XYZ file of C-alpha atoms in Angstrom:
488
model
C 22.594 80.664 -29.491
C 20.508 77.499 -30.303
C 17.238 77.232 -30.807
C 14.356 74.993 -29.324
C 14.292 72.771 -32.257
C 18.254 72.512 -32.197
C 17.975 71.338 -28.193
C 15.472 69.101 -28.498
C 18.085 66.462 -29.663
C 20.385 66.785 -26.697
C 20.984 63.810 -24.557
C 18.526 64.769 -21.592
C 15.739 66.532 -23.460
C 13.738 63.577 -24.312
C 11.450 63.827 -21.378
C 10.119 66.985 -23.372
C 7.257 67.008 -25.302
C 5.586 69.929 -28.020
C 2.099 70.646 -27.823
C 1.985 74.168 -29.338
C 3.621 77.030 -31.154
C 7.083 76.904 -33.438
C 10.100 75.287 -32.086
C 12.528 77.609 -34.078
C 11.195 81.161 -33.199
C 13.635 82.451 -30.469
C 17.356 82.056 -29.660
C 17.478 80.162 -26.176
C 19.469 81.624 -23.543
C 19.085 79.597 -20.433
C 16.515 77.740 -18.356
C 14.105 79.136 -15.121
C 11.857 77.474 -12.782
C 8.683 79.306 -12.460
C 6.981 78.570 -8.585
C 3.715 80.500 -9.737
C 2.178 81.692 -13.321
C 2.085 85.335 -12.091
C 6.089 85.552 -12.729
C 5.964 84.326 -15.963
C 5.834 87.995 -17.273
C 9.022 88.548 -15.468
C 11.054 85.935 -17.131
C 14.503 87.091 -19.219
C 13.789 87.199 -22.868
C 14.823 83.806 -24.956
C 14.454 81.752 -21.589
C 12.697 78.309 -21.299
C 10.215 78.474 -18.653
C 9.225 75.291 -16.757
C 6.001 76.514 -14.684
C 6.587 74.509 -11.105
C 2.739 74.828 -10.535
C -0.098 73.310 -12.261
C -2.540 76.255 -14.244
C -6.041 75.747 -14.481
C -7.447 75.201 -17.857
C -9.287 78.748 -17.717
C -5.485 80.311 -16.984
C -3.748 78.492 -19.418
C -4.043 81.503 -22.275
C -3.238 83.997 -19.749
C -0.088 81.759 -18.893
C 0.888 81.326 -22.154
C 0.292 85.567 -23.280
C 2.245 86.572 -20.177
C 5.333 83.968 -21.084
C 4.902 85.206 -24.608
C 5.238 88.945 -23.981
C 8.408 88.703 -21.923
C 9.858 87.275 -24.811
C 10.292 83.751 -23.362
C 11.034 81.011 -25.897
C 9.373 77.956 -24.231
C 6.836 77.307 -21.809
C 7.168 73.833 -20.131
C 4.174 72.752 -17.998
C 3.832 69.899 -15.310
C 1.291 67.792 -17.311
C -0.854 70.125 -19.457
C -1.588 67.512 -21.770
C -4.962 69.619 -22.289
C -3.110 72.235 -24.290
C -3.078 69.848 -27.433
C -7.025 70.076 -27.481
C -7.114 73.955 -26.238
C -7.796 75.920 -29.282
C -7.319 79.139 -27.958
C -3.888 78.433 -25.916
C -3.073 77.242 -29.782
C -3.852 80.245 -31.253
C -1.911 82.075 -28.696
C 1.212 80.201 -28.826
C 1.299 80.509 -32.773
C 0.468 84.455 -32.862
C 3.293 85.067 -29.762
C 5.658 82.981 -31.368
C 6.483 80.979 -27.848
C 6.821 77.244 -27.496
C 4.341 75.469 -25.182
C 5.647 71.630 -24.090
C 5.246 69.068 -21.117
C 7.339 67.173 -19.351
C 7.050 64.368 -16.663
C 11.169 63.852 -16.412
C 13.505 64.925 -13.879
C 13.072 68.565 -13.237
C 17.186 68.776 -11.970
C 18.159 66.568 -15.067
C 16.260 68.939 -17.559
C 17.695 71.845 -16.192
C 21.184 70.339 -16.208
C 20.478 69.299 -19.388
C 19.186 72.836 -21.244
C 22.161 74.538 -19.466
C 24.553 71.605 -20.865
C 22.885 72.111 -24.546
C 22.760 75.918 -24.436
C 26.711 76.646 -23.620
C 27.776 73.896 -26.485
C 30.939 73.208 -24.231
C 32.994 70.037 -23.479
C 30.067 68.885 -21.025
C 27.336 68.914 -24.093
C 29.975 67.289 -26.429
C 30.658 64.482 -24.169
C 26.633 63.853 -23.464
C 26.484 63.406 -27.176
C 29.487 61.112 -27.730
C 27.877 58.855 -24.731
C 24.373 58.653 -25.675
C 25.855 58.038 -28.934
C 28.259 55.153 -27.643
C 24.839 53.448 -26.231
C 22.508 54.093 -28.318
C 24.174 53.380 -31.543
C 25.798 49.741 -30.280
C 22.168 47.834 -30.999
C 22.330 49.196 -34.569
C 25.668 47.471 -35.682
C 25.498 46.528 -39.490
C 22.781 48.920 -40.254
C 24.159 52.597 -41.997
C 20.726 53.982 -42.440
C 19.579 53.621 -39.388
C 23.183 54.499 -37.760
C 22.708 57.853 -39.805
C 19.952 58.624 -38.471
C 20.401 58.017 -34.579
C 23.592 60.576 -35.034
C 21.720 63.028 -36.594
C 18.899 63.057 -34.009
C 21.736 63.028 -31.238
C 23.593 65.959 -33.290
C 20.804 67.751 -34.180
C 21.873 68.129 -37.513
C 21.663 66.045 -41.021
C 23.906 63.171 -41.313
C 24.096 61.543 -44.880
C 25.540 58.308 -46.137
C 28.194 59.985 -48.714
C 32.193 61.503 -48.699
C 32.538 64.409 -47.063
C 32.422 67.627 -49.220
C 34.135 71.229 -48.401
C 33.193 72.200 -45.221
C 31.640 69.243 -43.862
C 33.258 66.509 -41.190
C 33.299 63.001 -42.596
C 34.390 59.266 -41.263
C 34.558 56.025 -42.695
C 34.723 52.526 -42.435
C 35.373 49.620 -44.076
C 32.493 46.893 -43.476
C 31.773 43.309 -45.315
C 29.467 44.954 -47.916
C 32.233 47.496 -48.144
C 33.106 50.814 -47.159
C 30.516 52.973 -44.853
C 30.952 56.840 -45.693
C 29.063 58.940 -43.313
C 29.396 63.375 -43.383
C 27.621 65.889 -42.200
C 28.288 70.132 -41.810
C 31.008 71.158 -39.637
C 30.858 73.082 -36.782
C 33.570 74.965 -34.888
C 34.464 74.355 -31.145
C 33.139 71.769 -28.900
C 29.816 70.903 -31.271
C 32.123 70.278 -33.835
C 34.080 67.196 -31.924
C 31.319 66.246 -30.635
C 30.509 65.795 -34.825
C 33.627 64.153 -35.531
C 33.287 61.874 -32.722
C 29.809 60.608 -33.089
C 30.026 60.495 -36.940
C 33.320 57.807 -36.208
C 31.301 55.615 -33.890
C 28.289 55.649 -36.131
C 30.416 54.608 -39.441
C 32.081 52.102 -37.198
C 29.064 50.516 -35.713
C 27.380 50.806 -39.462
C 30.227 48.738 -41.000
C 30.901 46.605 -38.648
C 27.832 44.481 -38.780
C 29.018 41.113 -40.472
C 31.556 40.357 -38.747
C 30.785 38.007 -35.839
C 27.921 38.529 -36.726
C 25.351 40.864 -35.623
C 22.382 38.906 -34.522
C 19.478 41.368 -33.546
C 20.562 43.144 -37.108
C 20.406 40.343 -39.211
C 17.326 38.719 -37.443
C 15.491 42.246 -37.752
C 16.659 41.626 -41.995
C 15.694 38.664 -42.471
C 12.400 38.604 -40.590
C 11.282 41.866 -42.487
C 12.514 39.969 -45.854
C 10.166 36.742 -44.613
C 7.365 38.860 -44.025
C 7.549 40.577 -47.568
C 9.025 37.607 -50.292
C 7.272 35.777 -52.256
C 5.625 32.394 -50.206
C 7.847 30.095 -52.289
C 10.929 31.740 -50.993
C 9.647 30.388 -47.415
C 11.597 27.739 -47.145
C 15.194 28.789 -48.129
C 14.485 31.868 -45.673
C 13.584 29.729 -42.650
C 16.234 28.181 -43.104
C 18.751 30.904 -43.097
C 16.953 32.104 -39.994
C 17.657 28.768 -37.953
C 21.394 29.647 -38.446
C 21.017 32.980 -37.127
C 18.849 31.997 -34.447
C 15.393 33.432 -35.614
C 13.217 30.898 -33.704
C 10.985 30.084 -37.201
C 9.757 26.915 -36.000
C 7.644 28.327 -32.646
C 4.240 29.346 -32.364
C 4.044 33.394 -33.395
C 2.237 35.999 -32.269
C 2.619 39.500 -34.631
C 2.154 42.765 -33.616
C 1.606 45.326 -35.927
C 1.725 49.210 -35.344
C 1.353 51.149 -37.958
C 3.986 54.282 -38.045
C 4.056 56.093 -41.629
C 2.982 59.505 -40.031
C 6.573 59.169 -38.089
C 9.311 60.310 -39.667
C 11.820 57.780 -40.294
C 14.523 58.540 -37.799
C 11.163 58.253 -35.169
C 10.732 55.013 -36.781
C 14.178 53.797 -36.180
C 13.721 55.216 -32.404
C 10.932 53.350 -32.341
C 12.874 49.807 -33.187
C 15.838 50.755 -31.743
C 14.927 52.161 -28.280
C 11.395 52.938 -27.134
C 10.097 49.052 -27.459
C 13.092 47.381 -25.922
C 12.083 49.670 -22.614
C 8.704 48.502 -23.280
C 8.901 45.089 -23.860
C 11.495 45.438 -20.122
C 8.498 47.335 -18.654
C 5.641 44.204 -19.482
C 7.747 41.855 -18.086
C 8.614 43.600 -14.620
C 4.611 44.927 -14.453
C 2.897 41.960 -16.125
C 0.388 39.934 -14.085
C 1.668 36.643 -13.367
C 4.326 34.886 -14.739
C 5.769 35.296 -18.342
C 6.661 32.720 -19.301
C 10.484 31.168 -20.457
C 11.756 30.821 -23.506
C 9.838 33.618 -25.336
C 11.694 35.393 -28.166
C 11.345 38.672 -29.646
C 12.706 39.729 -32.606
C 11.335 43.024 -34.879
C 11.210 44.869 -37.992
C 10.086 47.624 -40.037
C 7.864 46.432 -43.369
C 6.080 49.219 -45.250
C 6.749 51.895 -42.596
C 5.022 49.377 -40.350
C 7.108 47.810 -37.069
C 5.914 44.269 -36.896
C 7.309 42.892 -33.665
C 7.157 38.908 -33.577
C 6.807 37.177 -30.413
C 7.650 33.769 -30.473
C 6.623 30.565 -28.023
C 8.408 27.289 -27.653
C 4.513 25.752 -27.750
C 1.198 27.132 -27.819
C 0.605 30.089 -25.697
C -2.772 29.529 -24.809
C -5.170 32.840 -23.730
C -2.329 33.950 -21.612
C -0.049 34.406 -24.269
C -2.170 35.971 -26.443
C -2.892 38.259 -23.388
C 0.646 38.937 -22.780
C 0.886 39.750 -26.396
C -1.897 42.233 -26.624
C -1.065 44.030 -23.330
C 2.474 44.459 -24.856
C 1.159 46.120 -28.028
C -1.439 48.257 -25.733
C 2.001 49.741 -23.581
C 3.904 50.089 -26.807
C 1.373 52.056 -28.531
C 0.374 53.663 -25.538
C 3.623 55.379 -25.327
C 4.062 55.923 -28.979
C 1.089 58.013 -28.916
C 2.275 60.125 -25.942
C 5.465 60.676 -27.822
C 3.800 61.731 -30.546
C 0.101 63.247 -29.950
C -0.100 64.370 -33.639
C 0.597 61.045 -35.364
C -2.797 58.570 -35.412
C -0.888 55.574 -33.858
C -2.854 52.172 -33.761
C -1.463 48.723 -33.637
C -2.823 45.262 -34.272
C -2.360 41.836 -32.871
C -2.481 38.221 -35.015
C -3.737 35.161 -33.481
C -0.897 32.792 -32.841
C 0.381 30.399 -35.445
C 3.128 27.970 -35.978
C 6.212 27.869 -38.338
C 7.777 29.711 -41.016
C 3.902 30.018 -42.812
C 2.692 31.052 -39.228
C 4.802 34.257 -39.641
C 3.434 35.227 -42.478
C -0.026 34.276 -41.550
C -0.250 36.123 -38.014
C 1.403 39.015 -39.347
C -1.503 39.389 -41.986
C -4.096 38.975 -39.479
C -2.325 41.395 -37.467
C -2.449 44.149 -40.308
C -6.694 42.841 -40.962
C -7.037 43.332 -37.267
C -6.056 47.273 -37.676
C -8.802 47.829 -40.322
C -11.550 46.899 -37.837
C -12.806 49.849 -36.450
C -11.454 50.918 -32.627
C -14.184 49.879 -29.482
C -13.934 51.634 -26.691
C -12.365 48.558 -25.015
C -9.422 47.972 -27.726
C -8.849 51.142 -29.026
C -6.028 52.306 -30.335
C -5.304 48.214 -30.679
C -7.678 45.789 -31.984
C -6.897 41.916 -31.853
C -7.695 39.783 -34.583
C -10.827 37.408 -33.453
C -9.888 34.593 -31.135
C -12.912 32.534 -32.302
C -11.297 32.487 -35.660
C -14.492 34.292 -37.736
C -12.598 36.909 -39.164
C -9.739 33.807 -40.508
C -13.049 31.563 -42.169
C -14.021 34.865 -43.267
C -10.422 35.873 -45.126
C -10.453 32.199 -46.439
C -13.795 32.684 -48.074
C -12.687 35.623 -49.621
C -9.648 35.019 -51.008
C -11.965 32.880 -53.373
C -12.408 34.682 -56.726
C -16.148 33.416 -56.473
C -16.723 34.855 -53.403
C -14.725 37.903 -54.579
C -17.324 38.476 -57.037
C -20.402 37.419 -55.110
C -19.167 40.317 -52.799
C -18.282 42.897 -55.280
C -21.641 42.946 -56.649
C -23.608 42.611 -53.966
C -21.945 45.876 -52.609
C -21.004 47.551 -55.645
C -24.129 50.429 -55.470
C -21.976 51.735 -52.828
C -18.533 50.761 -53.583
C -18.800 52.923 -56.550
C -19.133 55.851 -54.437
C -15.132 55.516 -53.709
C -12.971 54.397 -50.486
C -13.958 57.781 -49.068
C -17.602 57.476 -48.907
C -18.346 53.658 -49.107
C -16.451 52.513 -46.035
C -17.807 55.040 -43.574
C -21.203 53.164 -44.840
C -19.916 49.991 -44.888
C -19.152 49.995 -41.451
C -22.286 51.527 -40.755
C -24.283 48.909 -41.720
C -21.630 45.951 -40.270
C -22.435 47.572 -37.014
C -25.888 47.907 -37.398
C -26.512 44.398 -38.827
C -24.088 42.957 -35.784
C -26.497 44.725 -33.390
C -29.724 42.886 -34.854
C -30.871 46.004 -36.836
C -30.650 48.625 -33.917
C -29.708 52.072 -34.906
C -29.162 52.874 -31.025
C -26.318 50.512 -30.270
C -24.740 50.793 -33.431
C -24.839 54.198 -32.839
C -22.817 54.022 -29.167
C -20.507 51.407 -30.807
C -19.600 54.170 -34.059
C -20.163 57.032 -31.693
C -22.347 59.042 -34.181
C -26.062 59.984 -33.419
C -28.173 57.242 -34.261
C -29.938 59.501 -36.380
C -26.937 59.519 -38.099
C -26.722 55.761 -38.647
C -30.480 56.163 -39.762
C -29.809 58.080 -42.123
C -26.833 55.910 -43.692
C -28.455 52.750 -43.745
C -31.697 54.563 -45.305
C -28.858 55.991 -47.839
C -27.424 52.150 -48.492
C -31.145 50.566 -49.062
C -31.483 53.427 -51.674
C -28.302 52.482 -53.759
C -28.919 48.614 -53.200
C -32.640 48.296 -53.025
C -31.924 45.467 -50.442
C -34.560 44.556 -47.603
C -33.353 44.743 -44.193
C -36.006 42.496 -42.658
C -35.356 39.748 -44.925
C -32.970 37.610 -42.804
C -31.004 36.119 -45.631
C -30.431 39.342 -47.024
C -29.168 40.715 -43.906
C -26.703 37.438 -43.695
C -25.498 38.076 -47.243
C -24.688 42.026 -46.107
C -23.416 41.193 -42.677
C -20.917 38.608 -44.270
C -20.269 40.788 -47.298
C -19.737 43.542 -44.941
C -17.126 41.184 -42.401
C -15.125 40.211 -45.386
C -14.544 43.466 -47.555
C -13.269 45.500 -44.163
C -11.536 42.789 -42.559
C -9.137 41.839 -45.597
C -5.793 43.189 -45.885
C -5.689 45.842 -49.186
C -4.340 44.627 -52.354
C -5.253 41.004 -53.898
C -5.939 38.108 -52.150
């Protein structure tokens, strides 16, 4: 019998999401609607039990001890998002060993679904093969990420190498040569559905330069732009014009940042989630989106940057198009995936090859602002263009130095200590010296932020009422957490 971990990649499960306990405790033997939490002790041992009706936070550990001690695998609850922060219903699922998840899918589906995924028979097999057929088709030219989309629909490790003993293997002969693709065999009806998914993915992996494969290569080559030297510029834009990367159109970037996602979340990510979302914006957008708007994406330092591109300037409305976008896409990244910190940042729009380049670096500035109430989890890099003068200035090796040493007392301390400060005292010199509203802006105490900016006149000896001191700071400040890591 599977386990919760091993179902969790069938076609139809997606809807489901972990908030507590171990995925891999109990052998699942089949799937029960629950209309009321007192039946939950009744439940057959190994089940997965989807609770019909919502618990009230003070039930939820009584819920979740009752599931447990009839041996139930999972608990799925309508909405109970409030598990994640629920210490106690944590420490319950962990000690009882029982899997607590939500789902806001298709009750019928998931139960179709579970049953589907817990017999392994010809229905399961065939789910596979078909999400596999769809899924894998906007991947063509790509083996790793064609690896990995079969072994999240398999549930089970697929590696780019020949087959060994006792493993199922396929292959394909592509432009950059042959694609070798095997993972573990598996008797019955799991094991075609194995042999069939690993053929379409080696076919799909090797079949990417012929005709060509535009999405692929555009995803390439813009993740090559974003990364090469600036003097390679040139002979790169121009290899994009002939694959119809739109390099000479005004650019917005979008950056969300994604190294706490594994990579085969990352290529979900590219490959599925923002497609749907970028389909959502346009059908739920106010007003009119505009034509000829192109977007084209790619992963860069475990990092999607999706590029939005604009015949001619897209004006405010653009750039609000472009930030509501990253808001939905991040949005639902973070419901997917509660314990990854997911934040995203937005560029100003610029034009040509260099604009790339440029709006994708204000993009990744923009995420090392701190979060507002307002833009959190996304920030947008300033419209008013302070935070560009500001990168400008500092890419100066004078200015450099005129900031290093006017904050080194507290850069010394380390990353760790001195940008907690640092921001401190941006906020509190941005809110004309007041420990109160830098206080609601950093949401600390504003004793707190007292405290700090007493510790920061210590180590620098500066005067805060002396307003060109506090200019000095307050652009020092601006400049050292608004550039991008690594030299100018």
């Amino acid at each position: 019998m599977p386990r919760l971990v091993d179902l969790l990649s069938a076609p139809g499960l997606d809807a489901l999401r972990p908030l507590a306990g171990p995925l891999d405790a109990t052998e699942i033997t089949g799937i029960r609607l629950e209309p009321r939490a007192d039946g939950l002790a009744a439940v057959p041992a190994g089940t997965v039990a989807v609770l019909l009706a919502p618990v009230p936070d003070h039930l939820l550990d009584v819920a979740v001890r009752d599931a447990a001690a009839a041996g139930a695998a999972a608990l799925v609850l309508r909405g109970g998002e409030q598990v994640a922060g629920d210490i106690a219903v944590q420490a319950l699922a962990e000690r009882g060993r029982i899997a607590v998840l939500t789902t806001d899918g298709d009750l019928a589906a998931l139960v179709v679904a579970v049953d589907r995924a817990v017999a392994g028979d010809s229905a399961d097999a065939l789910a596979r093969i078909g999400a596999a057929a769809r899924e894998l088709a906007s991947v063509a030219g790509d083996p790793e990420r064609a690896a990995a989309i079969a072994a999240r629909l398999l549930g089970t490790p697929v590696e780019r190498r020949a087959a060994g003993p006792g493993e199922e293997g396929a292959s394909a002969a592509g432009p950059d040569g042959e694609v070798r693709l095997a993972a573990a065999a598996q008797p019955g009806h799991p094991g075609t559905a194995i042999r069939s998914v690993l053929a379409l993915a080696a076919l799909t992996a090797a079949g990417g330069g012929h005709g060509d494969v535009p999405v692929r290569s555009r995803g390439h080559l813009l993740a090559e732009l974003l990364v090469a030297p600036q003097d390679q510029t040139a002979r790169l834009a121009a290899r994009g014009r002939t694959i119809g990367l739109p390099v000479d159109g005004r650019h917005i970037a979008l950056r969300i940042e994604a190294a706490a996602l594994p990579a085969a979340d990352r290529y979900r990510l590219l490959d599925t989630v923002l497609p749907r979302t970028l389909t959502d914006v346009r059908q739920h957008a106010d007003g009119h989106v505009p034509d000829g708007v192109h977007w084209n994406a790619a992963l860069v330092d475990d990092a999607l940057v999706l590029l939005g591109t604009w015949p001619t300037d897209p004006g405010a409305p653009g750039r609000r198009k472009a930030l509501a976008l990253a808001r939905r896409a991040v949005d639902r990244l973070r419901r997917l995936h509660p314990e990854a910190d997911l934040r995203g940042g937005v560029g100003a729009p610029h034009r040509g090859p260099l604009g790339i380049r440029t709006s994708a670096r204000e993009a990744r500035a923009a995420l090392l602002k701190p979060a507002t109430a307002d833009t959190a989890p996304v920030t947008a890099h300033d419209a008013a263009g302070l935070d560009r003068m500001l990168l400008e200035w500092y890419a100066s090796d004078t200015a450099r130095e005129a900031v290093d040493e006017l904050l080194a007392p507290v850069s010394e301390l380390g990353p760790d200590r001195a940008d907690p400060l640092l921001r401190t005292l941006q906020a509190y010199l941005d809110h004309n010296n007041s420990p109160a509203r830098a206080a609601e802006e950093l949401h600390l105490h504003r004793n707190a932020v007292g405290a700090r900016i007493r510790r920061i006149t210590d180590l620098t000896g500066a005067d805060l009422t002396d307003p060109e001191t506090r200019l000095a700071l307050q652009l020092a400040c601006r400049a050292r957490l608004s550039a991008p890591p690594g030299p100018a």
